[in-house]
Tab-separated table of C-alpha atoms in Angstrom:
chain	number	residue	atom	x	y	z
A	22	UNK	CA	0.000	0.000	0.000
A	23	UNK	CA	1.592	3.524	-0.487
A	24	UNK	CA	2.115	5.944	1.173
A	25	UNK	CA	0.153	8.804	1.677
A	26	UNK	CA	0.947	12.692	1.969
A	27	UNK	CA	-0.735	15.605	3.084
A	28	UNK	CA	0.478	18.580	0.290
A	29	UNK	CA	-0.654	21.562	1.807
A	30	UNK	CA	-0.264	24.984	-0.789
A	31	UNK	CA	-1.546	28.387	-0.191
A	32	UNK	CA	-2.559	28.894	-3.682
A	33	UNK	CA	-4.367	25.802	-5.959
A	34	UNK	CA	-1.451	24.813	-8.621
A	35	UNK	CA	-3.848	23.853	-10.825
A	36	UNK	CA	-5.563	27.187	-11.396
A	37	UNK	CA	-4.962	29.486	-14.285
A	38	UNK	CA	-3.077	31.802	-13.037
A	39	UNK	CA	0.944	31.357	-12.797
A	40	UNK	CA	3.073	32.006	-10.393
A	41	UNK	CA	6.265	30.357	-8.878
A	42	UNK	CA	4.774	28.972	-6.310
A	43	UNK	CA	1.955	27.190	-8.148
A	44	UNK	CA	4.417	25.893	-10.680
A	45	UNK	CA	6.867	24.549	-7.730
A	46	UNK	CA	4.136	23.051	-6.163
A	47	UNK	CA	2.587	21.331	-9.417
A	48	UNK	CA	5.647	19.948	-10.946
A	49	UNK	CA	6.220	18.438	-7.225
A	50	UNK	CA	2.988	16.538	-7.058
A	51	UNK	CA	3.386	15.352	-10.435
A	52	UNK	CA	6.679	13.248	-9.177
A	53	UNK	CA	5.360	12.536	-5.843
A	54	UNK	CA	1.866	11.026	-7.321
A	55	UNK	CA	4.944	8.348	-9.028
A	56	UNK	CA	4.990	6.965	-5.710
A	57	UNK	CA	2.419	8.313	-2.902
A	58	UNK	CA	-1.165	8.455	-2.334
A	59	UNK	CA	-1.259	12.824	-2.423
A	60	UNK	CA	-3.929	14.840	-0.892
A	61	UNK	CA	-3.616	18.503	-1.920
A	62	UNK	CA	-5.410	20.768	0.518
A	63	UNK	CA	-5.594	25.091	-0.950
A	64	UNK	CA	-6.825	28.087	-0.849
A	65	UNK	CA	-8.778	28.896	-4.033
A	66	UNK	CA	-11.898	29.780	-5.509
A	67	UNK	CA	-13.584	26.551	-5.723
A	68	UNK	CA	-14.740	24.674	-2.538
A	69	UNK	CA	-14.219	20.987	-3.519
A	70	UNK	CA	-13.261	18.755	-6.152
A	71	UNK	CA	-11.169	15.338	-6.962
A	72	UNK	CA	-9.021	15.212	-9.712
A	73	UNK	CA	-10.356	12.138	-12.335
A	74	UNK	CA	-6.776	11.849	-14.024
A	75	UNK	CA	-4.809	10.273	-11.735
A	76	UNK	CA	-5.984	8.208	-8.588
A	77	UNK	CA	-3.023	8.968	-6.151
A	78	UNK	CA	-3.783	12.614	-6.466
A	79	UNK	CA	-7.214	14.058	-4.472
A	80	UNK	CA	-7.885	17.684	-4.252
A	81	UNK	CA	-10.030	20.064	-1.593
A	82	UNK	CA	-9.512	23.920	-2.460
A	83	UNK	CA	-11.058	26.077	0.326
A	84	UNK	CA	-12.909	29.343	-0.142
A	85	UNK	CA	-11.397	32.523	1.610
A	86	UNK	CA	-13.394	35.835	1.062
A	87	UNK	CA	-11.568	38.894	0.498
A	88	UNK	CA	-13.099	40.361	3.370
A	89	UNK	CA	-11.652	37.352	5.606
A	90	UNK	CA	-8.200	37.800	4.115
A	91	UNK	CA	-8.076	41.543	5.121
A	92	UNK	CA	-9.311	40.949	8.394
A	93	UNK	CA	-6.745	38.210	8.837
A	94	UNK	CA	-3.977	40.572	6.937
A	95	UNK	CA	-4.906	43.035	10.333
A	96	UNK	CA	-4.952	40.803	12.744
A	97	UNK	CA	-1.372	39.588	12.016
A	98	UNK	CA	0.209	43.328	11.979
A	99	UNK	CA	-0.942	43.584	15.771
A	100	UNK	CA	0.468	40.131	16.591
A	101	UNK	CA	3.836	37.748	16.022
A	102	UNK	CA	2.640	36.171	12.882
A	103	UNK	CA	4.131	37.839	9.699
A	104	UNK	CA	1.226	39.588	7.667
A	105	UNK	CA	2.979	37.432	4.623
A	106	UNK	CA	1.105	34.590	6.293
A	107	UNK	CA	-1.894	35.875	7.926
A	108	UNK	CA	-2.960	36.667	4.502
A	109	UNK	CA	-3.285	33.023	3.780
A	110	UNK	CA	-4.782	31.753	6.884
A	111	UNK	CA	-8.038	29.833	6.767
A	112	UNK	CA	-10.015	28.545	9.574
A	113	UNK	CA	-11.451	25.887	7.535
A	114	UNK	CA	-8.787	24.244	5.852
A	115	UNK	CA	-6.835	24.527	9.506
A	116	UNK	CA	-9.571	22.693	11.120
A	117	UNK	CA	-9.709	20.170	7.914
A	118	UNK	CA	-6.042	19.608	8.410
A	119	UNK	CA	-6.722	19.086	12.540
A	120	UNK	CA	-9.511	16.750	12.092
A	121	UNK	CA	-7.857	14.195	9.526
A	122	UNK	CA	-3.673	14.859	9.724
A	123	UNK	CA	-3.689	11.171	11.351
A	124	UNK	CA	-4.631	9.562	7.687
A	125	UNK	CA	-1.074	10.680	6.564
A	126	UNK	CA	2.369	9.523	6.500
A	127	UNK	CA	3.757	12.590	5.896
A	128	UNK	CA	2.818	16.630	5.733
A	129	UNK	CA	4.264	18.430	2.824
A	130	UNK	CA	3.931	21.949	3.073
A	131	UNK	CA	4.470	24.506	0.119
A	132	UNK	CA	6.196	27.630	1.276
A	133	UNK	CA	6.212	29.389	4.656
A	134	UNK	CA	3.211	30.305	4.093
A	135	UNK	CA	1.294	27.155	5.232
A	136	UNK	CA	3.547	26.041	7.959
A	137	UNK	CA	0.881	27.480	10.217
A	138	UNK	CA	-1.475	24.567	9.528
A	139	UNK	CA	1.310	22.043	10.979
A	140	UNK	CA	-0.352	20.386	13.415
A	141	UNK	CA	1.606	19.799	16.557
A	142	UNK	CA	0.928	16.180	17.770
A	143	UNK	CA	1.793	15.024	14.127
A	144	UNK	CA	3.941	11.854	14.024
A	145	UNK	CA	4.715	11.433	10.621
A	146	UNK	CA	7.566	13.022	8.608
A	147	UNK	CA	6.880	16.660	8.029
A	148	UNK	CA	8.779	18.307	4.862
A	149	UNK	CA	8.616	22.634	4.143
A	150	UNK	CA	9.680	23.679	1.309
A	151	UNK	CA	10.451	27.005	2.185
A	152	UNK	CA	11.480	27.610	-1.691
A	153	UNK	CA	13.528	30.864	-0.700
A	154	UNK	CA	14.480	32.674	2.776
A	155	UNK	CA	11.479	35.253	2.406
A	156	UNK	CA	13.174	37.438	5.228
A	157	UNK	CA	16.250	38.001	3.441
A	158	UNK	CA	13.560	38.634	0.424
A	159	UNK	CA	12.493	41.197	2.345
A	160	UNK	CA	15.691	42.884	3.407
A	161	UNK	CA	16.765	43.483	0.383
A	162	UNK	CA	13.878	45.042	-0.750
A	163	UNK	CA	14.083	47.570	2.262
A	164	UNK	CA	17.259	47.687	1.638
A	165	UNK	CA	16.631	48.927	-1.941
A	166	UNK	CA	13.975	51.551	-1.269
A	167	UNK	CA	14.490	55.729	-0.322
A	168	UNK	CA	14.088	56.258	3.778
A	169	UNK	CA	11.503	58.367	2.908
A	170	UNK	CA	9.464	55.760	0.718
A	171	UNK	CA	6.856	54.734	3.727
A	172	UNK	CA	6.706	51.407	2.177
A	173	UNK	CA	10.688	50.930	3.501
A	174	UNK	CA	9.222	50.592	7.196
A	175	UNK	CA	6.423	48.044	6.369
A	176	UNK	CA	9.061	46.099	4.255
A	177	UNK	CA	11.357	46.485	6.991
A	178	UNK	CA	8.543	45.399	9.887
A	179	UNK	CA	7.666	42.387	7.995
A	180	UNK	CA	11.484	41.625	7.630
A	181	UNK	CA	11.649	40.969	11.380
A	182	UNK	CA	8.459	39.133	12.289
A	183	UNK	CA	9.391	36.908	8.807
A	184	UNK	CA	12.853	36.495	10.353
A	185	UNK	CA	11.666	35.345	14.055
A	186	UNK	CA	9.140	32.939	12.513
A	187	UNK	CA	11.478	31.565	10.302
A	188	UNK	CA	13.878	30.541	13.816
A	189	UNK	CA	10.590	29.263	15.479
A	190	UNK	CA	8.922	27.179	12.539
A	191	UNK	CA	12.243	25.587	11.661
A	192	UNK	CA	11.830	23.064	14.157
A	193	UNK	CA	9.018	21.635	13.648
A	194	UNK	CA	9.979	20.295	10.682
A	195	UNK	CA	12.289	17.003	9.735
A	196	UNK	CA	13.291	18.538	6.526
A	197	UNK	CA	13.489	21.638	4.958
A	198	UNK	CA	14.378	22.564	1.720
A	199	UNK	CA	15.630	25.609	-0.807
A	200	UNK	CA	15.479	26.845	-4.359
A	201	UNK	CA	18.588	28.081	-3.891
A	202	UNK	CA	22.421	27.145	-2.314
A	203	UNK	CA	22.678	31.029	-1.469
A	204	UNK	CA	19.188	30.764	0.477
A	205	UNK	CA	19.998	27.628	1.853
A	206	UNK	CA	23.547	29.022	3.174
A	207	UNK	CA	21.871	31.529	5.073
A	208	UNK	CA	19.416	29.422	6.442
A	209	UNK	CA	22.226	27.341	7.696
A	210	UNK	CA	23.047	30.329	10.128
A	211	UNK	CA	19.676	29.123	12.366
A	212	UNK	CA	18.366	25.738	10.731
A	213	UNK	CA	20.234	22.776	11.584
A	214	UNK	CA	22.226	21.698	8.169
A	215	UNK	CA	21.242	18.227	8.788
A	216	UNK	CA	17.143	19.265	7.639
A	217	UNK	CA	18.496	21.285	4.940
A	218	UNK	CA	18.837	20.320	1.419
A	219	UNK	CA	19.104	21.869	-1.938
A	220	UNK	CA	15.722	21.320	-3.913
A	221	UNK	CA	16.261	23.435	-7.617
A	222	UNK	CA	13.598	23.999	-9.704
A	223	UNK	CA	14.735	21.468	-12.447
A	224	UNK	CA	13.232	18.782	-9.780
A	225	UNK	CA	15.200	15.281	-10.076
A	226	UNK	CA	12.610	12.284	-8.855
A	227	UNK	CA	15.125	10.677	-6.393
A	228	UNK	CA	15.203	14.377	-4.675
A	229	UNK	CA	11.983	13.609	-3.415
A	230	UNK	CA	12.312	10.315	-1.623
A	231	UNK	CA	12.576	11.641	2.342
């Protein structure tokens, strides 16, 4: 019987829209459906729906309303959690995640983004792909803007609170993984090196056996 996985993305991959996420994300089911039993859990547009193509891959995308994401989007500004996440935080897929994370093997989870619907009491093997360092991301984006640009302060705001959740989610996780050697090198300055490995985008299929 194989395995299965939990792959849990903040955007559906499957949508029409690109980005590099999505694309990440998709081309990393497509190798893991080779061997596991994948449940992809999202935020999207659509509520529900099973994909008919392949039978190792299910899908659930969960509705957010704009309204829910701005309210979230304040919520983390007055608290630890960086407002990168708190703009992808659902209720509903966290309690879908709480209710069945026992049916998995392992928890796969697609960015920083959705390493706040880890549960805690989780046994299994749990894999982030953090893709790149999103604090340094944001560093040098402060770093590139005029003092007197008022967007330099929220860049530089969300720099720290990205930074400080990066040290705390880090160990959670058994592995964690980077688009990049540069990212990964200075992730190695607070991740242990021994969860870290190098994850490109041209993904190789052995690369994904944990």
């Amino acid at each position: 019987m194989k395995k299965k996985i939990l792959y849990i993305a903040a955007r559906n991959p499957y949508s029409n829209k690109y980005s590099g996420d999505r694309d990440r994300a998709k081309n990393t089911i497509k190798y893991l459906i080779k061997s596991y039993k994948v449940d992809l859990v999202c935020l999207g547009k659509n509520i529900s729906f099973n994909n008919k193509k392949n039978k190792n891959l299910k899908i659930r995308i969960f509705k957010i309303s704009l309204l829910n994401r701005l309210n979230n989007l304040l919520k983390s500004i007055f608290s630890n959690t960086p407002i990168h996440c708190g703009f992808y935080y659902s209720q509903n897929l966290l309690n879908f995640v709480r209710k069945n994370f026992n049916n998995y093997d392992y928890i796969f989870c697609n960015s920083i983004k959705t390493a706040q619907y880890l549960p805690e009491n989780f046994k299994g093997k749990k894999i982030l792909d953090m893709i790149d360092l999103d604090s340094y991301r944001y560093k040098q984006i402060y770093k590139s803007l005029s003092i007197l640009n008022p967007l330099s302060y929220i860049y530089l705001f969300e720099y720290y609170k990205l930074l400080n959740y990066e040290k705390k989610i880090h160990y959670k996780f058994n592995k964690i993984s980077f688009v990049s050697m540069k990212d990964l090198k200075l992730a190695s300055n607070f991740i242990n090196k021994k969860k870290l490995f190098f994850f490109p985008m041209g993904i190789k299929y052995s690369q994904l056996h944990y």
